[in-house]
PDB file of C-alpha atoms and ligand atoms in Angstrom:
ATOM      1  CA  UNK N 210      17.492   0.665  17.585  1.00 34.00           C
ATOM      2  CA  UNK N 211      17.422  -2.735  15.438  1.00 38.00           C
ATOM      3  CA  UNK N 212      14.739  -2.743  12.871  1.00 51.00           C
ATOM      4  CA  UNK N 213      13.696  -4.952  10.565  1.00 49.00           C
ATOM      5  CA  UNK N 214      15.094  -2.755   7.394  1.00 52.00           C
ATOM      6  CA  UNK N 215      18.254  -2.609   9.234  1.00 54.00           C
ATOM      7  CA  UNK N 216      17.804  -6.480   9.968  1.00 48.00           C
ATOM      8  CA  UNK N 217      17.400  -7.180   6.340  1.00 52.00           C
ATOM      9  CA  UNK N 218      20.780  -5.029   5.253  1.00 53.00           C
ATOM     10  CA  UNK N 219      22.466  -6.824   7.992  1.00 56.00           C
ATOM     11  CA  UNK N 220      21.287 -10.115   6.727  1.00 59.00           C
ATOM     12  CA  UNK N 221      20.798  -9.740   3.191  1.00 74.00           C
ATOM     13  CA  UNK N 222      17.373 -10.603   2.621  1.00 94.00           C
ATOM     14  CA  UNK N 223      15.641  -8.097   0.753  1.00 97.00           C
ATOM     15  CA  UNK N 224      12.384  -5.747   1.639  1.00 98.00           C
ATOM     16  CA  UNK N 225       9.749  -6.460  -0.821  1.00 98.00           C
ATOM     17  CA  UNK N 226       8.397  -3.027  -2.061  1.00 98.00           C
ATOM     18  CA  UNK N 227       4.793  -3.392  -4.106  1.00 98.00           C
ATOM     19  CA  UNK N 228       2.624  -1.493  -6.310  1.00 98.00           C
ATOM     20  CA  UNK N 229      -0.490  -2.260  -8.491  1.00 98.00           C
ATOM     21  CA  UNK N 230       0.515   0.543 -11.066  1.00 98.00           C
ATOM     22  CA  UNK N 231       3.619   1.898 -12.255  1.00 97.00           C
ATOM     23  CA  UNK N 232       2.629   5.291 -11.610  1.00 97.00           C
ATOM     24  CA  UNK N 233       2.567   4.271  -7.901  1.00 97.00           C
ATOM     25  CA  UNK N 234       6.251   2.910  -7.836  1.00 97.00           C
ATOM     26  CA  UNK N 235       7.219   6.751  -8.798  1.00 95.00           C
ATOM     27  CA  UNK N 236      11.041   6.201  -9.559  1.00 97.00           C
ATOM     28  CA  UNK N 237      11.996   4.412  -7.741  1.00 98.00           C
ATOM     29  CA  UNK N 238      13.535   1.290 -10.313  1.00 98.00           C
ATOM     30  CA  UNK N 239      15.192   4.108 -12.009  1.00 98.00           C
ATOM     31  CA  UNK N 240      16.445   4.940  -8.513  1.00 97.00           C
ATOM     32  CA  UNK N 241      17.528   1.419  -7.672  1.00 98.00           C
ATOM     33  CA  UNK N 242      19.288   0.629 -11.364  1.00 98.00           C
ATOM     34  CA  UNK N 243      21.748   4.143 -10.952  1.00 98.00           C
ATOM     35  CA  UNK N 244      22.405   3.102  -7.598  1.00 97.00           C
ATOM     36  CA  UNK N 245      23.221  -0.514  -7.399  1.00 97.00           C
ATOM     37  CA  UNK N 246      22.244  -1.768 -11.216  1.00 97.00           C
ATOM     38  CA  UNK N 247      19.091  -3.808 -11.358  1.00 98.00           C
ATOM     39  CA  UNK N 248      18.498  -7.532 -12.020  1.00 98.00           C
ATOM     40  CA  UNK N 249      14.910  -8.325 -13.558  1.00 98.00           C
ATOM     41  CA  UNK N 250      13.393 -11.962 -12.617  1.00 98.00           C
ATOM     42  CA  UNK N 251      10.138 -12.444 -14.826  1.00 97.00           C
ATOM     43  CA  UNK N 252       8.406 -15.010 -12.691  1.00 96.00           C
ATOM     44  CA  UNK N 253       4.913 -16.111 -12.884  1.00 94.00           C
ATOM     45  CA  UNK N 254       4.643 -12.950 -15.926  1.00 95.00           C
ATOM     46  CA  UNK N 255       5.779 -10.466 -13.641  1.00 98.00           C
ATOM     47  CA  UNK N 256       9.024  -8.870 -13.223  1.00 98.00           C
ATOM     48  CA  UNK N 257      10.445  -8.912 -10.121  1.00 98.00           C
ATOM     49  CA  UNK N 258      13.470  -5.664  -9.710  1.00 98.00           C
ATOM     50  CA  UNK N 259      16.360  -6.981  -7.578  1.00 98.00           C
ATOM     51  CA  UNK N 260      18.862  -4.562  -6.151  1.00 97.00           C
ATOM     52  CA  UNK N 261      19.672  -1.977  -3.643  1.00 97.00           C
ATOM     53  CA  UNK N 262      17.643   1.734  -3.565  1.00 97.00           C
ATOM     54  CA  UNK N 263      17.837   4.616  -0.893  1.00 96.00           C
ATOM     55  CA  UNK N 264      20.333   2.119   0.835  1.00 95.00           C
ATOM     56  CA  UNK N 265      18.746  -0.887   1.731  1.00 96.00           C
ATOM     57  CA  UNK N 266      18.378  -4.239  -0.356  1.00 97.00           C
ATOM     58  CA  UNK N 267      15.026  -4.576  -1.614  1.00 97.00           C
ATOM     59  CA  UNK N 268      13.097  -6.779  -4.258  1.00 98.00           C
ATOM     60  CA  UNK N 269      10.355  -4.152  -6.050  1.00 98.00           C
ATOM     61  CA  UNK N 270       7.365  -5.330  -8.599  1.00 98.00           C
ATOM     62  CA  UNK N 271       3.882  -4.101  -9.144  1.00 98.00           C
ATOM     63  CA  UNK N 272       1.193  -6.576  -8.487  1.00 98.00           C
ATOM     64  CA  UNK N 273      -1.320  -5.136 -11.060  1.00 97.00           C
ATOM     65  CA  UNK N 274      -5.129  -4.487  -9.548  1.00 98.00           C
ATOM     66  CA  UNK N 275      -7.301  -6.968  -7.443  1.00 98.00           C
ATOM     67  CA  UNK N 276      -6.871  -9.211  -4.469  1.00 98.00           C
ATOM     68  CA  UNK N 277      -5.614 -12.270  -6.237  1.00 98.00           C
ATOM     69  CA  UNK N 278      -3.270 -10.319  -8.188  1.00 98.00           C
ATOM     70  CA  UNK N 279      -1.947  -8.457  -4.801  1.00 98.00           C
ATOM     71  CA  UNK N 280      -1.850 -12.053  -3.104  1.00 98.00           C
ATOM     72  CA  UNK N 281      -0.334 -14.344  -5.524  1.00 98.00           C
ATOM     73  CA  UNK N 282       2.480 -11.597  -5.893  1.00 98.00           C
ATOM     74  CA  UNK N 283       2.924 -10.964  -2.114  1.00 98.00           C
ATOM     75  CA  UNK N 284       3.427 -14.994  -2.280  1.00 98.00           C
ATOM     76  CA  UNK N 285       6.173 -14.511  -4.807  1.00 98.00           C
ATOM     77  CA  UNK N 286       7.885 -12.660  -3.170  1.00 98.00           C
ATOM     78  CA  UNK N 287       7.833 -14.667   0.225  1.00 98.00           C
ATOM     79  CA  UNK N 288       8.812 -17.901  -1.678  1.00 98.00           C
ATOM     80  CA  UNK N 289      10.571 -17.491  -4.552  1.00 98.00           C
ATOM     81  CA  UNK N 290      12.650 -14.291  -2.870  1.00 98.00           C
ATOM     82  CA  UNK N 291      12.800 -14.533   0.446  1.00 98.00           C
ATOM     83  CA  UNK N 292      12.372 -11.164   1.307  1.00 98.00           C
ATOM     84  CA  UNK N 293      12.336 -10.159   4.990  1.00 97.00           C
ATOM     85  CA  UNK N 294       8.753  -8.047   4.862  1.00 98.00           C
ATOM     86  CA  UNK N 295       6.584  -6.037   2.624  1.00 98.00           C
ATOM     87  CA  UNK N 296       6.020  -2.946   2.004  1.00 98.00           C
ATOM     88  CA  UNK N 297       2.546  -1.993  -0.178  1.00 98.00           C
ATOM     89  CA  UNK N 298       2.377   1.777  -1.710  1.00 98.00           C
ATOM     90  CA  UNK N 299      -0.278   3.101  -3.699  1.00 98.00           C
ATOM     91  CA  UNK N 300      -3.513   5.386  -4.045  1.00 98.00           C
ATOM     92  CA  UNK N 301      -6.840   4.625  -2.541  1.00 98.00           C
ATOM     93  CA  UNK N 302     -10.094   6.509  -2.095  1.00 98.00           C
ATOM     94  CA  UNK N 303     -10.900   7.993   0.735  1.00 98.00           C
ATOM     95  CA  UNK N 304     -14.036   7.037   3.368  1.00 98.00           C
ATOM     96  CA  UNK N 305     -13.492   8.567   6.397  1.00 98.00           C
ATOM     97  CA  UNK N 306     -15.431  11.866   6.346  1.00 95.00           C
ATOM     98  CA  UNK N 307     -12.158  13.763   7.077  1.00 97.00           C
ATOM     99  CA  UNK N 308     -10.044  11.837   5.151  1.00 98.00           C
ATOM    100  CA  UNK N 309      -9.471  14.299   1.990  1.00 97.00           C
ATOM    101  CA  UNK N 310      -7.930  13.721  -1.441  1.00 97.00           C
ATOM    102  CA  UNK N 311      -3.808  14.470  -1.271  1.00 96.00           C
ATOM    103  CA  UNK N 312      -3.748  12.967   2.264  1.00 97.00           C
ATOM    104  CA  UNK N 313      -1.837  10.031   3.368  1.00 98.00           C
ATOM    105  CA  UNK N 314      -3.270   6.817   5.121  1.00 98.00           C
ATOM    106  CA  UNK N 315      -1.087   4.052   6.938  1.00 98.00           C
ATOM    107  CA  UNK N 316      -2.987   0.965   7.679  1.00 98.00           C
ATOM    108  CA  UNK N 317      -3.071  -0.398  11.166  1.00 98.00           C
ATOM    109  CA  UNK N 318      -5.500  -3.251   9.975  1.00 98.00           C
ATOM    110  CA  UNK N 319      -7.050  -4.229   6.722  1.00 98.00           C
ATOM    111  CA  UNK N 320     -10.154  -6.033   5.882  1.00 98.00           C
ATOM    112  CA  UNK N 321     -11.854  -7.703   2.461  1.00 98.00           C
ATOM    113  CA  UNK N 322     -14.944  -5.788   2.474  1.00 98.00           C
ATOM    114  CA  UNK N 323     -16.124  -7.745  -0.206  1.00 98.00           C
ATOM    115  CA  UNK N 324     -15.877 -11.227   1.814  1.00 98.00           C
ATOM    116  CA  UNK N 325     -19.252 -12.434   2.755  1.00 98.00           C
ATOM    117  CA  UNK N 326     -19.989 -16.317   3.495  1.00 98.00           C
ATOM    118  CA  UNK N 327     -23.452 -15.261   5.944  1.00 98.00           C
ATOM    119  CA  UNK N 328     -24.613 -16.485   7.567  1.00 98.00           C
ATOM    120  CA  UNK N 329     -22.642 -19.858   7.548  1.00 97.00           C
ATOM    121  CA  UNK N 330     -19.454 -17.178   9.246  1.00 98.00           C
ATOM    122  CA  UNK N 331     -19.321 -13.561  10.172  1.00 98.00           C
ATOM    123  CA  UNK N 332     -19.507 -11.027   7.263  1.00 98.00           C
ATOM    124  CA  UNK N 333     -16.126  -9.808   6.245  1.00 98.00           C
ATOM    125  CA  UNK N 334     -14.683 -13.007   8.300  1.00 98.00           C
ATOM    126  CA  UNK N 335     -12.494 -14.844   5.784  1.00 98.00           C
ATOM    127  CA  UNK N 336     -13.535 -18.141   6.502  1.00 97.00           C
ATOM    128  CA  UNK N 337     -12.002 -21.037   8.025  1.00 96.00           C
ATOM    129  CA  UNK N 338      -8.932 -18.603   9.009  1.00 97.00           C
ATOM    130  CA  UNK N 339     -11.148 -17.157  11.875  1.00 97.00           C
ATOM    131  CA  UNK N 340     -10.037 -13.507  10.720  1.00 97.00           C
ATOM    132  CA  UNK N 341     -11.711 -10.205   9.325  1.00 98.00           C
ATOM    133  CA  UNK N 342      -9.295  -7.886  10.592  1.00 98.00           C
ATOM    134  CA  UNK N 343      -5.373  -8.636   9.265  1.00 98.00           C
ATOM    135  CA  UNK N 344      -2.895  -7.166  11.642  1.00 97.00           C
ATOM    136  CA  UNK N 345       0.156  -5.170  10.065  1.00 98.00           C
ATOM    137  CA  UNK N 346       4.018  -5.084  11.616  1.00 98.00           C
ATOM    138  CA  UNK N 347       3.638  -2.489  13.911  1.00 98.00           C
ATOM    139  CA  UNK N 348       7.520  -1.534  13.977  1.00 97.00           C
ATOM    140  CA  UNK N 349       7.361  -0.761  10.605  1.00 97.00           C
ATOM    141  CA  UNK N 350       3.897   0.602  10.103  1.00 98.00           C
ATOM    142  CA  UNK N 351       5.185   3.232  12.656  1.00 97.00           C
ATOM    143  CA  UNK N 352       8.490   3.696  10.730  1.00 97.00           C
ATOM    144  CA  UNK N 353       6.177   4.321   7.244  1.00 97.00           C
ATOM    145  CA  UNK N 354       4.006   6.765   8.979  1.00 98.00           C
ATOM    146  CA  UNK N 355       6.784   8.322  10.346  1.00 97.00           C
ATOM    147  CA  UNK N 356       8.611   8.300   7.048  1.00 97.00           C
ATOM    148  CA  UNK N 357       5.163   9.958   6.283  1.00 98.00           C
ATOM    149  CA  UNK N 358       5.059  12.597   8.663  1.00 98.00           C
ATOM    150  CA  UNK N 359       8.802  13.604   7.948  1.00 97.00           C
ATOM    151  CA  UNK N 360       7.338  14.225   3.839  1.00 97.00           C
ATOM    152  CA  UNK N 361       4.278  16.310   4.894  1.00 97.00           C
ATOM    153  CA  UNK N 362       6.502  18.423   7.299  1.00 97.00           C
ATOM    154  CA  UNK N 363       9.035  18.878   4.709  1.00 96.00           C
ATOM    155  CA  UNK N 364       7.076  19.146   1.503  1.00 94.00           C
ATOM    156  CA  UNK N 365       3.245  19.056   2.342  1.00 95.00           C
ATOM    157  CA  UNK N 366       2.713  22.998   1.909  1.00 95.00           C
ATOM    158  CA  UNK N 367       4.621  23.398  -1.429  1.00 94.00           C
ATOM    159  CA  UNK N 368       2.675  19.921  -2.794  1.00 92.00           C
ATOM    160  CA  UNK N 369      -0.625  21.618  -1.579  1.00 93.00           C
ATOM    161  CA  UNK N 370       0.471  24.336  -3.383  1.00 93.00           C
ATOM    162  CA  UNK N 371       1.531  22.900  -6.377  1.00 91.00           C
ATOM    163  CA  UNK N 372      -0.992  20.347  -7.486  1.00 90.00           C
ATOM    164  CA  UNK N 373      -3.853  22.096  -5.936  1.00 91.00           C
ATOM    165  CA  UNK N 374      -4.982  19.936  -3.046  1.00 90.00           C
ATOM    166  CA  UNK N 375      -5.527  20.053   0.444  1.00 90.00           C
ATOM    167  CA  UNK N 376      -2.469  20.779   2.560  1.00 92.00           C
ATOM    168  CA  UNK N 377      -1.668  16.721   3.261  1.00 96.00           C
ATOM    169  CA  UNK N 378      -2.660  14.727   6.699  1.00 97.00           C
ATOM    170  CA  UNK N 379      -1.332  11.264   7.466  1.00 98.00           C
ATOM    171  CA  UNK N 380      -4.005   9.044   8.820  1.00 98.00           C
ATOM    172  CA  UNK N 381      -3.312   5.543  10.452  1.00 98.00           C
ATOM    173  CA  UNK N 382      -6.172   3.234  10.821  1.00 98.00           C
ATOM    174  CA  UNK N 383      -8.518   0.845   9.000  1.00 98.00           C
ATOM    175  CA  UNK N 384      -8.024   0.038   5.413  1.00 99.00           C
ATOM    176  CA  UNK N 385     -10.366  -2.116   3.597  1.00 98.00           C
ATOM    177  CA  UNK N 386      -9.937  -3.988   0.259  1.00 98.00           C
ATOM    178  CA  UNK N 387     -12.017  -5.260  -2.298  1.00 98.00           C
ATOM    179  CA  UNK N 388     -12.460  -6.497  -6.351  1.00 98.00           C
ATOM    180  CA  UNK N 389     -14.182  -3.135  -6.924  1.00 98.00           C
ATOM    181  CA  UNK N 390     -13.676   0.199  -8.110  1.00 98.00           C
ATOM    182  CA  UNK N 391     -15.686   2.059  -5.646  1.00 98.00           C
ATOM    183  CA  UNK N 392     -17.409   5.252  -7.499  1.00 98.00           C
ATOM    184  CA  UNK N 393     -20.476   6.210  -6.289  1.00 98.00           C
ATOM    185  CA  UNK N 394     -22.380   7.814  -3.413  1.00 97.00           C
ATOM    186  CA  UNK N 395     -24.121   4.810  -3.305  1.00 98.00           C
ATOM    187  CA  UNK N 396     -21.695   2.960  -2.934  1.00 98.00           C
ATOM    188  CA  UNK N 397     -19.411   4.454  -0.185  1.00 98.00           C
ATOM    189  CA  UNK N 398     -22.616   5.070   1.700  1.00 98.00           C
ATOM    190  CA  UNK N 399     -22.467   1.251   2.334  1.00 98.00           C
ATOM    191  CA  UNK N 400     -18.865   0.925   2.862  1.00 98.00           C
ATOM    192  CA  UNK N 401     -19.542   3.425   5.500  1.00 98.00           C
ATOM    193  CA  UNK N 402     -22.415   2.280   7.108  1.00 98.00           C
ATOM    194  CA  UNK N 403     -20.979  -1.693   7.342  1.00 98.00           C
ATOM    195  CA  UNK N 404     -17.506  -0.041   8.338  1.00 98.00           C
ATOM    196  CA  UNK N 405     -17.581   2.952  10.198  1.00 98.00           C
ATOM    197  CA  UNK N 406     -14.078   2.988  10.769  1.00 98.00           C
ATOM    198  CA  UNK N 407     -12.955   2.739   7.523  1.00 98.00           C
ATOM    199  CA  UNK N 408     -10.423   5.397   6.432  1.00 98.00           C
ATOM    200  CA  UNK N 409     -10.093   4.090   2.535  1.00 98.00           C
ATOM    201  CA  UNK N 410     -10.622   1.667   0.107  1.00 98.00           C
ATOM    202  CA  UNK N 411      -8.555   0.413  -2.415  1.00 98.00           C
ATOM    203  CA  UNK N 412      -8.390  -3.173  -4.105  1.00 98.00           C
ATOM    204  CA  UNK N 413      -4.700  -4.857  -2.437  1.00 98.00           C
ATOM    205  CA  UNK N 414      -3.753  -4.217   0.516  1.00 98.00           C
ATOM    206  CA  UNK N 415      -6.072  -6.854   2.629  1.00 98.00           C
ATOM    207  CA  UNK N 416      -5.227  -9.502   0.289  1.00 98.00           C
ATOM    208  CA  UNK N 417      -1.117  -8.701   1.204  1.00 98.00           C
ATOM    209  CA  UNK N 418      -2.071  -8.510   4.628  1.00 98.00           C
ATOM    210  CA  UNK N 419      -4.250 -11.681   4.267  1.00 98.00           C
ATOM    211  CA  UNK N 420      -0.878 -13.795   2.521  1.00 98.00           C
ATOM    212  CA  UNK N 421       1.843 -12.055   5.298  1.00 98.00           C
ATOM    213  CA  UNK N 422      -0.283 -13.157   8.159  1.00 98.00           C
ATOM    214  CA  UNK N 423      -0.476 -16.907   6.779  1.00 98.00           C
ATOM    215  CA  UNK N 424       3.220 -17.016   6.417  1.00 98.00           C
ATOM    216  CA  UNK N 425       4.528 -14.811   8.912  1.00 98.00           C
ATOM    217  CA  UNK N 426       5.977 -12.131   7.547  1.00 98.00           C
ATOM    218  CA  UNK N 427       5.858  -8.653   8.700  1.00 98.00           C
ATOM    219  CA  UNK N 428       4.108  -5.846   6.211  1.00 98.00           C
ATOM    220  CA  UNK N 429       2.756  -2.707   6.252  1.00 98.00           C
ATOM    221  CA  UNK N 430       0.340  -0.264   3.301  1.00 98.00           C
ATOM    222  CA  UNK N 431       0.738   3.257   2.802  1.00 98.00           C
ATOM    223  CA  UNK N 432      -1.970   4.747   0.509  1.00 98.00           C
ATOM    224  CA  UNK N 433      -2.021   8.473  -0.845  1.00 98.00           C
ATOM    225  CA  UNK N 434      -5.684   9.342  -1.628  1.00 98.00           C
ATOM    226  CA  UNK N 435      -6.264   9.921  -4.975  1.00 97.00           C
ATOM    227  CA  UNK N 436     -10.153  10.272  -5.309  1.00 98.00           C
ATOM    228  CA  UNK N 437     -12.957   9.949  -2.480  1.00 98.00           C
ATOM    229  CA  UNK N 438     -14.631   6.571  -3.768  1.00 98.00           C
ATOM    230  CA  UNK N 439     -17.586   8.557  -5.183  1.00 97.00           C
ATOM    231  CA  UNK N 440     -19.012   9.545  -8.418  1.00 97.00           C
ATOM    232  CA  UNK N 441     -16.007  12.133  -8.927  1.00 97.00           C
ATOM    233  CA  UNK N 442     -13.742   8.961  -8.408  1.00 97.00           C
ATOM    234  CA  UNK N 443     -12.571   8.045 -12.667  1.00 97.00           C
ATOM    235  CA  UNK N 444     -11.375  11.409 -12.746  1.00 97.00           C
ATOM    236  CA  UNK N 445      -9.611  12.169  -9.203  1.00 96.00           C
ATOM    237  CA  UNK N 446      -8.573   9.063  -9.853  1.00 97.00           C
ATOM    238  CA  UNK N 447      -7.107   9.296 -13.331  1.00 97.00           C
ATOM    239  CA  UNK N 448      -5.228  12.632 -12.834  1.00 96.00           C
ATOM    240  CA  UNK N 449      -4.128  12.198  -9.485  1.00 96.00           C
ATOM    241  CA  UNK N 450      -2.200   8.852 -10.869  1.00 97.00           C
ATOM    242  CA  UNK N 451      -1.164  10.330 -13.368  1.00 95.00           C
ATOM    243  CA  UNK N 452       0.193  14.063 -11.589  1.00 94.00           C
ATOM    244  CA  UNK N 453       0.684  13.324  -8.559  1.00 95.00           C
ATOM    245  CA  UNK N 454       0.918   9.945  -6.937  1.00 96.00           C
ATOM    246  CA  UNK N 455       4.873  10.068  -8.078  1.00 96.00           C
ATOM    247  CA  UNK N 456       5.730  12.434  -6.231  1.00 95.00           C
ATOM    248  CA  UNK N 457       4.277  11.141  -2.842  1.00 96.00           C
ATOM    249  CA  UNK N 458       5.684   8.205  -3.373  1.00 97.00           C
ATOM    250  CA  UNK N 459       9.422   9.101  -3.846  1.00 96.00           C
ATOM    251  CA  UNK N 460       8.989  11.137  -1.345  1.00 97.00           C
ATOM    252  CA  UNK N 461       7.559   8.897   1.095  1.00 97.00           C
ATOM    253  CA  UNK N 462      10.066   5.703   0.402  1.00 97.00           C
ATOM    254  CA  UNK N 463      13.737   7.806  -0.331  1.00 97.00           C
ATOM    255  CA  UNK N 464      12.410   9.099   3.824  1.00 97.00           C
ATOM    256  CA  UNK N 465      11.582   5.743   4.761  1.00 97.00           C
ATOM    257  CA  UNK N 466      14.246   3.363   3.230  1.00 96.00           C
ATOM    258  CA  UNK N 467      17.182   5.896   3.212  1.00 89.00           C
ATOM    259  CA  UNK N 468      17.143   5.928   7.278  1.00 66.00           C
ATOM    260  CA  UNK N 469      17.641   2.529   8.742  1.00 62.00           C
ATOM    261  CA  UNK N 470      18.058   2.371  12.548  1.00 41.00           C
ATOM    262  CA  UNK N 471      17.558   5.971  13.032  1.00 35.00           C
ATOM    263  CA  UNK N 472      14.076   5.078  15.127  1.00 34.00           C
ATOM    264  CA  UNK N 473      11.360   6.155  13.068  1.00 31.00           C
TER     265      UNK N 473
HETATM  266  N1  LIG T  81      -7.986   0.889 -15.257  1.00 65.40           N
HETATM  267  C1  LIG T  81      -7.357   1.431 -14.101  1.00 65.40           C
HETATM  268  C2  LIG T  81      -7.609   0.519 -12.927  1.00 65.40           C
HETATM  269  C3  LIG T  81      -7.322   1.140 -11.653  1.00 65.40           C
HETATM  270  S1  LIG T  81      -8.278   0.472 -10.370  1.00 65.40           S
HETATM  271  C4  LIG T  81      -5.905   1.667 -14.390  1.00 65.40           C
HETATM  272  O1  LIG T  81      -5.169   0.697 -14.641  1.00 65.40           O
HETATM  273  O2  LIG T  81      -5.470   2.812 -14.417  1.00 65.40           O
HETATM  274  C5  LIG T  81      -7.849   1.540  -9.057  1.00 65.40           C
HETATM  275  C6  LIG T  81      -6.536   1.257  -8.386  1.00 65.40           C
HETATM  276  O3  LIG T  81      -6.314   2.276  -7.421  1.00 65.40           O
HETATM  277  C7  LIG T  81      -6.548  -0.044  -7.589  1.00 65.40           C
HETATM  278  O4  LIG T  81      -5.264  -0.615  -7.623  1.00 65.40           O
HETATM  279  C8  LIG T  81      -6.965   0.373  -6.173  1.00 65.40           C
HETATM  280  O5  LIG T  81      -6.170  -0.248  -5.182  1.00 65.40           O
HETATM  281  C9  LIG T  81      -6.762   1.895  -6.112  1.00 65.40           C
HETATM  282  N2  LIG T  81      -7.955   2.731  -5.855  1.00 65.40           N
HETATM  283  C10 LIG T  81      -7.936   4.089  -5.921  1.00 65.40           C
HETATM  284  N3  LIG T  81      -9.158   4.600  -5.691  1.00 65.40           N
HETATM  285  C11 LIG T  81      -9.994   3.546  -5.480  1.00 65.40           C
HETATM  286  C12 LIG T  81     -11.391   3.442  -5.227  1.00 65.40           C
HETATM  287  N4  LIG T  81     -12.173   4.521  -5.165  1.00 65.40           N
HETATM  288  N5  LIG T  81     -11.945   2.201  -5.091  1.00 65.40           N
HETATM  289  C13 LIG T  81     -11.146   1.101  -5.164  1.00 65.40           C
HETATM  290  N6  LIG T  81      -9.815   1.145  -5.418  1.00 65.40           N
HETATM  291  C14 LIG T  81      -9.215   2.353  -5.578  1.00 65.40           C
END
């Protein structure tokens, strides 16, 4: 089966691979430079990794936290790289009442939840674009859940295990983004009450999803869920980052880069 990672080997452009922190980036430029050697672009003060990892030609850089941040990298890469799609990873807290901290989510859609210009358009609607809910590539959300799936078979008992947590789940639904921390009981309560649907919240991944939909390029978030967006959140937060969120992602991009055309 032709996919688009397979696609992008074929024709050289690169898969854009994005973080906020380095913590959520595990090793994987250490993985790139021993494989293929790595060449380091600072554009626009960020440094953009260039080389080849798990097999498949890909551009990697961390955005650093907040929407603009997430979009005006995610633009970066689409203009002054080229790459053929984007791929977010990170840690989010979870909403969803089962939606627990080790397990996995893979957004189907993402949404600002932050957006409001009421009543002149729809809350959440980012205005003049007609949109609230931002679409992700299906063919390769499937192959990152899948990719997902494959690491919780293989490894989700002895991570359980190991760090403590709940034996993971991989969720695919809505994500939603915003310029906040979200920490409080308060808080979530809100998120869930506007957004029933919600399954986390993090502070990227609509703004990506936002910049690929204006230019046409396929992407796709995977978020490990490091806290539950309540007032436990600095901590779960903290040591989760700093622990665990690593190892999940390794795990979860060596599975989904190192397998082009094998179907998801
Ligand atoms: N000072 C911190 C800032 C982290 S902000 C640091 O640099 O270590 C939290 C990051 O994790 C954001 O990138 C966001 O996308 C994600 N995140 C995790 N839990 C979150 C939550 N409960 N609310 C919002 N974002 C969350």
């Amino acid at each position: 089966m032709s996919t688009l990672i397979s696609e992008a080997a074929a024709t050289g452009r690169p898969l854009g691979i994005l973080a906020a922190l380095p913590q959520e980036l595990g090793d994987l430029i250490e993985a790139m430079r021993a494989e293929s050697g790595v060449r380091t672009v600072t554009h626009g003060r960020r440094d953009y990794h260039v080389g080849t990892v798990h097999g498949t030609p890909c551009v990697v850089t961390l955005a650093r936290v907040g929407k603009v941040a997430a979009a005006v990298t995610a633009s970066a890469l689409i203009h002054a790289f080229d790459v053929e799609a984007i791929v977010f990873t990170g840690v989010a807290g979870g909403v969803g009442s089962d939606v627990r901290v080790g397990d996995i989510v893979v957004a189907s859609t993402l949404l600002q939840h932050d957006i409001d210009a009421s009543p002149l358009f729809p809350r959440f609607e980012v205005p003049l674009l007609g949109v609230s809910r931002f679409g992700v590539d299906a063919a390769l959300a499937d192959r990152l859940a899948a990719a997902c799936e494959r690491f919780v078979a293989d490894e989700g008992a002895a991570c359980a295990a190991r760090f403590g947590t709940h034996e993971p789940r991989v969720h695919r639904g809505l994500i939603v983004s915003g310029d906040q921390f979200v920490a409080s009981a308060a808080a979530l309560g809100a998120l869930r009450f506007a957004l029933p649907d919600a399954l986390a919240v993090e502070m990227e991944g609509a703004a990506l999803a936002q910049v690929c939909h204006e230019y046409g390029v396929p992407c796709a978030v995977v978020r490990t869920i490091s806290d539950t967006a309540d007032d436990h959140a600095p901590a779960s937060f903290m040591s989760f980052l700093t622990e665990i969120a690593g190892t999940y992602s390794n795990a979860i991009l060596a599975r989904f880069l190192a397998v082009p055309g094998s179907g998801g």
